[in-house]
PDB file of C-alpha atoms in Angstrom:
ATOM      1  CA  UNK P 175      11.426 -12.317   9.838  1.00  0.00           C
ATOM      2  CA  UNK P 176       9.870  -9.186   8.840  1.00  0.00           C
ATOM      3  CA  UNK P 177       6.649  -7.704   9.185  1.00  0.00           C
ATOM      4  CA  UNK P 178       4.430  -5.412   7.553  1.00  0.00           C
ATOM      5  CA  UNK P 179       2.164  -3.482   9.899  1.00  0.00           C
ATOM      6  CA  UNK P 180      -0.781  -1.161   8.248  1.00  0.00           C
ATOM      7  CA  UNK P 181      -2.754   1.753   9.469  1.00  0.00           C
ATOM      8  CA  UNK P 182      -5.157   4.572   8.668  1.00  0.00           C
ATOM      9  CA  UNK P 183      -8.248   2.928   7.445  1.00  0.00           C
ATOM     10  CA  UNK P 184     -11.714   3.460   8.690  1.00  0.00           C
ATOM     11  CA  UNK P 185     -15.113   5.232   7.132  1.00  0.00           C
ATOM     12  CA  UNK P 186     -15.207   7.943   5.413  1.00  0.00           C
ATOM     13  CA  UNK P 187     -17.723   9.797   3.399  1.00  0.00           C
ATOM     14  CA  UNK P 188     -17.380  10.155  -0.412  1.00  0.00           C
ATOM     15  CA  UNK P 189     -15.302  12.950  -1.315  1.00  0.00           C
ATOM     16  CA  UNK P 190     -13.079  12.691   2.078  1.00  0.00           C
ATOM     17  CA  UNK P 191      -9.896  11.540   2.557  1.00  0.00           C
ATOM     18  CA  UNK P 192      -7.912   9.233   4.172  1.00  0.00           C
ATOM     19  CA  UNK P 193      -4.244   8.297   4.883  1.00  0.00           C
ATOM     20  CA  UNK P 194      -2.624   5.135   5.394  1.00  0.00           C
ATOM     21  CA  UNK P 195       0.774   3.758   6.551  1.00  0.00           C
ATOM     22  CA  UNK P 196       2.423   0.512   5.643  1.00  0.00           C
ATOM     23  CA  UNK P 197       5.689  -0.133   8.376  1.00  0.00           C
ATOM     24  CA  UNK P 198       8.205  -2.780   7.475  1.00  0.00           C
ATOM     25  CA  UNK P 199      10.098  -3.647  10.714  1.00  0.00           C
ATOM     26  CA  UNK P 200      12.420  -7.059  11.289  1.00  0.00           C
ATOM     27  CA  UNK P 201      15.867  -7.961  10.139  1.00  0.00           C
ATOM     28  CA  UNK P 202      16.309  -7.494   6.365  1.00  0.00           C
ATOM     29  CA  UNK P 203      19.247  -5.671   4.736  1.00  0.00           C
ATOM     30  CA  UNK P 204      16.944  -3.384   2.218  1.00  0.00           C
ATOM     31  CA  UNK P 205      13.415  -3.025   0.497  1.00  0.00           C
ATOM     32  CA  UNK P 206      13.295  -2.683  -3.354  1.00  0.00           C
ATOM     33  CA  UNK P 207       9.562  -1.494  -4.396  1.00  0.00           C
ATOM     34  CA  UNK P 208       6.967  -0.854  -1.878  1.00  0.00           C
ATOM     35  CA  UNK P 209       3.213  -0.822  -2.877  1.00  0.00           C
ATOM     36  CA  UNK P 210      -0.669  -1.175  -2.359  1.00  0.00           C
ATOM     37  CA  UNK P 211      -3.379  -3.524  -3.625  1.00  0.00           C
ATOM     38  CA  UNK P 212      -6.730  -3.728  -2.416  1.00  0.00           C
ATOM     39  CA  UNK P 213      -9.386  -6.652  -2.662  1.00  0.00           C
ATOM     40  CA  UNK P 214     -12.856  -5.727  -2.793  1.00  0.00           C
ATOM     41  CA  UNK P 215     -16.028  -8.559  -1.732  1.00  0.00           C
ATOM     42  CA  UNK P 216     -16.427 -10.741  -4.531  1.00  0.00           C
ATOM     43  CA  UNK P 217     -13.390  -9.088  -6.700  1.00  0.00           C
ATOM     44  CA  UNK P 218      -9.493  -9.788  -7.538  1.00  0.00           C
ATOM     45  CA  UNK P 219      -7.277  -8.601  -5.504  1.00  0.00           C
ATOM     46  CA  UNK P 220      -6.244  -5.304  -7.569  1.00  0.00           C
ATOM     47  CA  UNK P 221      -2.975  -2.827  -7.776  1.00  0.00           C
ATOM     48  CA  UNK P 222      -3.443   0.984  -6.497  1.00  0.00           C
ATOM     49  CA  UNK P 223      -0.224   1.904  -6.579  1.00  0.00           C
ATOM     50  CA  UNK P 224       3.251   1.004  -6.472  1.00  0.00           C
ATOM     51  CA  UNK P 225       7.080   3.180  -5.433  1.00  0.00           C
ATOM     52  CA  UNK P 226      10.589   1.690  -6.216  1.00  0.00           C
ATOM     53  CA  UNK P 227      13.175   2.685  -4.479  1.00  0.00           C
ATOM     54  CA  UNK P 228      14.159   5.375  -6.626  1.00  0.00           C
ATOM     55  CA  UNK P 229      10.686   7.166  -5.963  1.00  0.00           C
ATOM     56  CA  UNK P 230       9.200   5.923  -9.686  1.00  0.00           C
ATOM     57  CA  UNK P 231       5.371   5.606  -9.238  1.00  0.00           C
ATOM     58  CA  UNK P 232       2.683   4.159 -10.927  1.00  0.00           C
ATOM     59  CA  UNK P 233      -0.739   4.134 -10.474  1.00  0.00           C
ATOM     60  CA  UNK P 234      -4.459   2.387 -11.214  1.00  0.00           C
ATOM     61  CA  UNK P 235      -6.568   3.986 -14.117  1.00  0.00           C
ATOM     62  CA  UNK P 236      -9.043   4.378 -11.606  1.00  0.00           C
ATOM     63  CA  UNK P 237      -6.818   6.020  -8.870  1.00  0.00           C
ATOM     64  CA  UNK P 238      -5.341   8.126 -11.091  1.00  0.00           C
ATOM     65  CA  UNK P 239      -5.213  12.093  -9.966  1.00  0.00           C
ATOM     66  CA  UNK P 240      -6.921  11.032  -6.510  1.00  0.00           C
ATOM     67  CA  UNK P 241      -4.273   9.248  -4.661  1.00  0.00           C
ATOM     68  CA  UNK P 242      -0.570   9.343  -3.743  1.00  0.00           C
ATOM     69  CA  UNK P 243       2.096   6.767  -2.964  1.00  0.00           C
ATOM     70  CA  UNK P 244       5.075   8.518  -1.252  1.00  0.00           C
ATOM     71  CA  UNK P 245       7.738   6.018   1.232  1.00  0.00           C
ATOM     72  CA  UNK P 246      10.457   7.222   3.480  1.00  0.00           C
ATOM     73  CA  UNK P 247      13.566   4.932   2.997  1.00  0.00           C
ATOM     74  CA  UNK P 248      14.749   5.505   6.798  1.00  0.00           C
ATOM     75  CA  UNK P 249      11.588   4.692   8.286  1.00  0.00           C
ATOM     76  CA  UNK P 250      10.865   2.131   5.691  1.00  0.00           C
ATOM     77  CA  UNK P 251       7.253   3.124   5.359  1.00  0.00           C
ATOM     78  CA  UNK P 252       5.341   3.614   2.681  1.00  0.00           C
ATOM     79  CA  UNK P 253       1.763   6.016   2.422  1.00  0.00           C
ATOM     80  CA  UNK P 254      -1.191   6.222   0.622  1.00  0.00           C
ATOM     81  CA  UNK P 255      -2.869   9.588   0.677  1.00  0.00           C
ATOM     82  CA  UNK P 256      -6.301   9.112  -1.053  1.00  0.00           C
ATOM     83  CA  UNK P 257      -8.591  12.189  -1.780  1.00  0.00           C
ATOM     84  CA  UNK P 258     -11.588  12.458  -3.211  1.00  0.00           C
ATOM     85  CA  UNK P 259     -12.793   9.090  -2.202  1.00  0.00           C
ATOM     86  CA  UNK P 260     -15.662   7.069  -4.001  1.00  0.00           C
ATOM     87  CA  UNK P 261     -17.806   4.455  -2.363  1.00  0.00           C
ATOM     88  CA  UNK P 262     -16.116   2.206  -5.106  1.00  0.00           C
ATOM     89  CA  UNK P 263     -13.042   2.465  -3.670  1.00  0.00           C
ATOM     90  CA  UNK P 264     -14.097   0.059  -0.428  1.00  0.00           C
ATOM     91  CA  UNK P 265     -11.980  -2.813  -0.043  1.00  0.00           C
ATOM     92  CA  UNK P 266      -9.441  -3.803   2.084  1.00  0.00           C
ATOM     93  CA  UNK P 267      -5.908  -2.034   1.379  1.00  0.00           C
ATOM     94  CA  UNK P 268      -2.858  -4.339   1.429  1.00  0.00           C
ATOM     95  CA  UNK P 269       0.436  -3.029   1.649  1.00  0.00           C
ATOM     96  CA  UNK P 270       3.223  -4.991  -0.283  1.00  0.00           C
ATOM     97  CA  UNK P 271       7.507  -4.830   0.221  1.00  0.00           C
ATOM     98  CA  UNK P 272       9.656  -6.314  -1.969  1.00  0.00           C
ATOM     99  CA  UNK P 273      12.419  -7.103   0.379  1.00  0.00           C
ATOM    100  CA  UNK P 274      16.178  -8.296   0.418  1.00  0.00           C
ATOM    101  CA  UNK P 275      16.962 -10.283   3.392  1.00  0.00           C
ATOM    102  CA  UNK P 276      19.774 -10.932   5.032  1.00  0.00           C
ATOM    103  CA  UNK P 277      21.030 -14.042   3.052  1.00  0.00           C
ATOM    104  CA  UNK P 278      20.580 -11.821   0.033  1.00  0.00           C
ATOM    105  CA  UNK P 279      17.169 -13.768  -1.178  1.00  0.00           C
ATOM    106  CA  UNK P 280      14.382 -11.466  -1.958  1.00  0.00           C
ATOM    107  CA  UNK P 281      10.964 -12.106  -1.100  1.00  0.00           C
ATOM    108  CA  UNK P 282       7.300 -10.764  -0.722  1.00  0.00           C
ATOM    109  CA  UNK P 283       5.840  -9.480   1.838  1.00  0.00           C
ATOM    110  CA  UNK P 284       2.060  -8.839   2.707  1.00  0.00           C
ATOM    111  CA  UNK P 285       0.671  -6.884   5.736  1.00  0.00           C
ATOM    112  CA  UNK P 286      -2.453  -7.837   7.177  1.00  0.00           C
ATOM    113  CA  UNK P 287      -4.959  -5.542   5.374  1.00  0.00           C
ATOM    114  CA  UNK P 288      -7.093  -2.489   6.289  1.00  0.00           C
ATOM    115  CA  UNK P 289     -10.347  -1.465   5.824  1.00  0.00           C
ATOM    116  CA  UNK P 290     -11.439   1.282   3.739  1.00  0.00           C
ATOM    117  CA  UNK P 291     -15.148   1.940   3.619  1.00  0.00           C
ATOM    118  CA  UNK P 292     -16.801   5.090   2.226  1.00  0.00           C
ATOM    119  CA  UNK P 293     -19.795   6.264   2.374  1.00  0.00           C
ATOM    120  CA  UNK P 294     -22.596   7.446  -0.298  1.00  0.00           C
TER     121      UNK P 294
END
């Protein structure tokens, strides 16, 4: 089983900053990419941001210059450092592992989702 355990949301004012942390814990033998999506009310769930395991990034359009994925492969966390925050970035953050387990079968994971609200 393995779990995905998220932190660092809360309210902030536009223009602030915030930083969250995704944990993977449980018995798996590694995690491929690492990443985070967030779902606003009424919208898609969307990709910010995604790291493989080689450090390659990519990013939203709309994220862009603002935000940073980063991980560190012996904690098996992955961050999100957002600056310069916009009242359209509320939504709920979700981190996401891609995971190898130990049978060798890879599968998704999902944490539970934080909340990101800023301010106008």
């Amino acid at each position: 089983q393995v779990q995905l355990v998220e932190s660092g949301g809360g309210l902030v004012q536009a223009g602030g900053s915030l930083r969250l942390s995704c944990a993977a814990s449980g018995s798996f033998l590694g995690i491929n990419d690492m990443g985070w999506y967030r779902q606003a009310p009424g919208k898609q769930r969307e990709l910010v941001a995604r790291i493989t395991r080689g450090g390659s990034t990519n990013y939203a359009d709309s994220v862009k210059g603002r935000f940073t994925i980063s991980r560190d492969k012996a904690k098996n966390t992955v961050y999100l450092q957002m600056n310069s925050l916009k009242p359209e970035d509320t939504a709920v953050y979700y981190c996401n592992a891609v995971v190898v387990i130990i049978t060798l079968a890879v599968h998704d994971y999902w944490g539970q989702g934080t909340q990101v609200t800023v301010s106008s």
